[in-house]
Tab-separated table of C-alpha atoms and ligand atoms in Angstrom:
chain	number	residue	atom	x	y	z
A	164	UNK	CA	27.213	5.468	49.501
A	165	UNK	CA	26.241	3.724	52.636
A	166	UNK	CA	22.782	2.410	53.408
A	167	UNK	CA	21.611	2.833	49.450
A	168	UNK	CA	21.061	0.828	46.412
A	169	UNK	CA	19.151	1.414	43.321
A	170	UNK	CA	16.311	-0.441	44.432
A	171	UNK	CA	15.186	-3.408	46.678
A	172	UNK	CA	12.825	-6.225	45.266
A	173	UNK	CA	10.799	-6.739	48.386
A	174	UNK	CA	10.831	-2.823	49.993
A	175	UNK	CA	7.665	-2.051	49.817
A	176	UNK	CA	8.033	2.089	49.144
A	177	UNK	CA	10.219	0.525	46.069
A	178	UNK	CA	7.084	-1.300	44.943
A	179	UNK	CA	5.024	1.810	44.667
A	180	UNK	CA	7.937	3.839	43.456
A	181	UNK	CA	7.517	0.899	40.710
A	182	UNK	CA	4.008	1.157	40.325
A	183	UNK	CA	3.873	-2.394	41.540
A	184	UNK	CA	1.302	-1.401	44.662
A	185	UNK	CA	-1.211	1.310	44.345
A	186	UNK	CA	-0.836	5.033	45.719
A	187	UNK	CA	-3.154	7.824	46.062
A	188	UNK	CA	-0.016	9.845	44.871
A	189	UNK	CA	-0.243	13.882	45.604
A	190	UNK	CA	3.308	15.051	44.261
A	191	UNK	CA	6.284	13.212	41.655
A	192	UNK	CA	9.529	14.205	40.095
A	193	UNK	CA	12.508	12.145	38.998
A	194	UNK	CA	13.395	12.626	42.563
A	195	UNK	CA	10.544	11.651	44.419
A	196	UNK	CA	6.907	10.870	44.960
A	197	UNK	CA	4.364	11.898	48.133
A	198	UNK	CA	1.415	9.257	48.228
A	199	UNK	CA	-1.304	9.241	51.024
A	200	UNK	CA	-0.518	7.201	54.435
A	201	UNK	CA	-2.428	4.299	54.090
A	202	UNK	CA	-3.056	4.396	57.774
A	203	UNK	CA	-3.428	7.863	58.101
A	204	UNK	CA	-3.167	9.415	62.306
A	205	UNK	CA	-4.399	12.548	61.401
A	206	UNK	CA	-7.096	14.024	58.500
A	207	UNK	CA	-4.320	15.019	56.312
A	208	UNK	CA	-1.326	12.259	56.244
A	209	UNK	CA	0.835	11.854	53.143
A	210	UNK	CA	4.643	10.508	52.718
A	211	UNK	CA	7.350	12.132	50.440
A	212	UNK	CA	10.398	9.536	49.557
A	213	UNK	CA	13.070	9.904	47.607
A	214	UNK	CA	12.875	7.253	44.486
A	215	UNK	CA	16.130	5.534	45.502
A	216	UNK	CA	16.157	3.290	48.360
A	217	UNK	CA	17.770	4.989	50.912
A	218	UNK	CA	17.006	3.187	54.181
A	219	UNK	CA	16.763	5.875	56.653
A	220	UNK	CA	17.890	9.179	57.591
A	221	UNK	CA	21.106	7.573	59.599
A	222	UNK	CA	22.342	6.428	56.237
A	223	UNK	CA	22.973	9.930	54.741
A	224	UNK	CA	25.720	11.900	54.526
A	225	UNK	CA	26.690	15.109	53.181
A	226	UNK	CA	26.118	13.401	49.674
A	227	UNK	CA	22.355	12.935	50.355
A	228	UNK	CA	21.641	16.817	51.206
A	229	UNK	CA	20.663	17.835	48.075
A	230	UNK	CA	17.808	15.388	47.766
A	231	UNK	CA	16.878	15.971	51.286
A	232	UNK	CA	16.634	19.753	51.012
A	233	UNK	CA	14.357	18.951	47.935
A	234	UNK	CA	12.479	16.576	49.984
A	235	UNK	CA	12.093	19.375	52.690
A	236	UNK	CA	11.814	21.835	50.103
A	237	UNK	CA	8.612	20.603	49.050
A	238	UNK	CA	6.828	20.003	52.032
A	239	UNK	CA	5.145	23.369	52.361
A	240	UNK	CA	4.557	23.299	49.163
A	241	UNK	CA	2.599	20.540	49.473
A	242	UNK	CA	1.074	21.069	53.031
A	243	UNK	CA	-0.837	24.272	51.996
A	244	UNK	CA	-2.011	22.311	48.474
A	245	UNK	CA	-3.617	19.293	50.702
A	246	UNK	CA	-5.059	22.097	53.043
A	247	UNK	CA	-2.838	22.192	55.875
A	248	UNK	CA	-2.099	26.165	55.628
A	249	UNK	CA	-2.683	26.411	58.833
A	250	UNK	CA	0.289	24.298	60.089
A	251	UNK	CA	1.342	20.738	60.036
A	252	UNK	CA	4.133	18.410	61.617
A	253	UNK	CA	6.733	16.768	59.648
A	254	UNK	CA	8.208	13.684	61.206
A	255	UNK	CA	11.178	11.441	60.158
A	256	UNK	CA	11.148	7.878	62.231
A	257	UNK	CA	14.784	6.621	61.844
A	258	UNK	CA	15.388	3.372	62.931
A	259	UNK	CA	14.219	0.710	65.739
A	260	UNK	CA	14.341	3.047	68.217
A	261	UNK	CA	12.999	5.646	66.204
A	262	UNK	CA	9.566	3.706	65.575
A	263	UNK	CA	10.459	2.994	62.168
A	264	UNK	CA	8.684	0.616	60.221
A	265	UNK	CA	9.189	0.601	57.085
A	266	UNK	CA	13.136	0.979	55.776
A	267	UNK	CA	12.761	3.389	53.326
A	268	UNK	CA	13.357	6.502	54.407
A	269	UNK	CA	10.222	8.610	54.393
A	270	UNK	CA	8.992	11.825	55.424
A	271	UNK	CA	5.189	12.184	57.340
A	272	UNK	CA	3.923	15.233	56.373
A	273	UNK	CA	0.792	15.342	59.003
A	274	UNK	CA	-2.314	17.732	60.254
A	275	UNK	CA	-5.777	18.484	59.973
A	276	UNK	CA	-8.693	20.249	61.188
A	277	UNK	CA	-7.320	21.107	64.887
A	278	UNK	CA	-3.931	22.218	66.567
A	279	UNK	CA	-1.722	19.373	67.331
A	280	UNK	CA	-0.534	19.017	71.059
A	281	UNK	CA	3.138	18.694	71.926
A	282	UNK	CA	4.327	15.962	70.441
A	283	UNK	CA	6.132	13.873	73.248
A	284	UNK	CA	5.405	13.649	76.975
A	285	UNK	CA	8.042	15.727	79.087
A	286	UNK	CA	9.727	12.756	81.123
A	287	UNK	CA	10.598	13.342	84.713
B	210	AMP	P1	7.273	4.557	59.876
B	210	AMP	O1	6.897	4.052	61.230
B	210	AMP	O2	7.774	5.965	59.904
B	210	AMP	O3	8.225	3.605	59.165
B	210	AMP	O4	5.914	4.623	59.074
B	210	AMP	C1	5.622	3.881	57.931
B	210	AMP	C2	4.322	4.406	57.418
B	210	AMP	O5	4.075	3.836	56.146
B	210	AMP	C3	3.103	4.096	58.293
B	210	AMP	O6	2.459	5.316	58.663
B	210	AMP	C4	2.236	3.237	57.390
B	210	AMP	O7	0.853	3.453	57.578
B	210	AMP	C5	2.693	3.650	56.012
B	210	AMP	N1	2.482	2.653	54.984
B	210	AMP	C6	2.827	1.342	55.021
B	210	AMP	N2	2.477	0.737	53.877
B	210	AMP	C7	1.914	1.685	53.091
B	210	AMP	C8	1.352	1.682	51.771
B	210	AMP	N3	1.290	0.563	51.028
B	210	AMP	N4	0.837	2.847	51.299
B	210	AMP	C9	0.877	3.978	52.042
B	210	AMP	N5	1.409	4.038	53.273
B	210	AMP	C10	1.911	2.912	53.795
B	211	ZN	ZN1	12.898	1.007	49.014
């Protein structure tokens, strides 16, 4: 499969997949973990990646859609056990132009105590 290997020494998401950084960890399974943003933009900010190294969402293919779904299967689930009942934005930064940073492929799983606003500017 394109864009995946078992595991890359330097990625950092690897690391803490490893154990080899710290995580305030909220959710594992042999498929994945969710860990607190370390930077968080909101009052409730976690991730949920997949334990393999899969670089971002424009390396999947049909093959990867049963992890995903789990992924986004577990969101909710989640959401309402960190408090975010009420609602929450999930966002998926693919690539350079995406704003991704780090090449793992990741899922933000964001909210808090107040509505968010529309998420992008209306251009034009
Ligand atoms: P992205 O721009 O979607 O690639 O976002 C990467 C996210 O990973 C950012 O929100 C960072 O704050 C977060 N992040 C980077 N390093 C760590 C870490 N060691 N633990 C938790 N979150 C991290
Ligand atoms: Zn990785």
């Amino acid at each position: 499969m394109s864009g995946q290997t078992a595991a890359d020494p330097d990625c950092i998401f690897c690391r803490i997949v490893r154990g080899e950084l710290p995580s305030r960890r909220v959710f594992e399974d042999p498929d994945m973990i969710a860990f607190h943003d370390i930077k968080p933009i909101a009052p409730v900010h976690f991730l949920i990646i997949p334990r393999q190294h899969l670089v971002s969402l424009a390396e999947c293919d049909e093959a990867h859609a049963p992890l995903l779904g789990r992924m986004l299967a577990k969101a909710g689930v989640l959401a309402r056990e960190q408090g975010l009942g009420g609602g929450f934005r999930t966002i998926i930064n693919t690539g350079r132009g995406g704003g991704q940073e780090v090449y793992h492929l990741h899922v933000h799983i964001v909210g808090g105590s107040r509505p968010l606003g529309a998420m992008l500017p209306r251009e034009g």
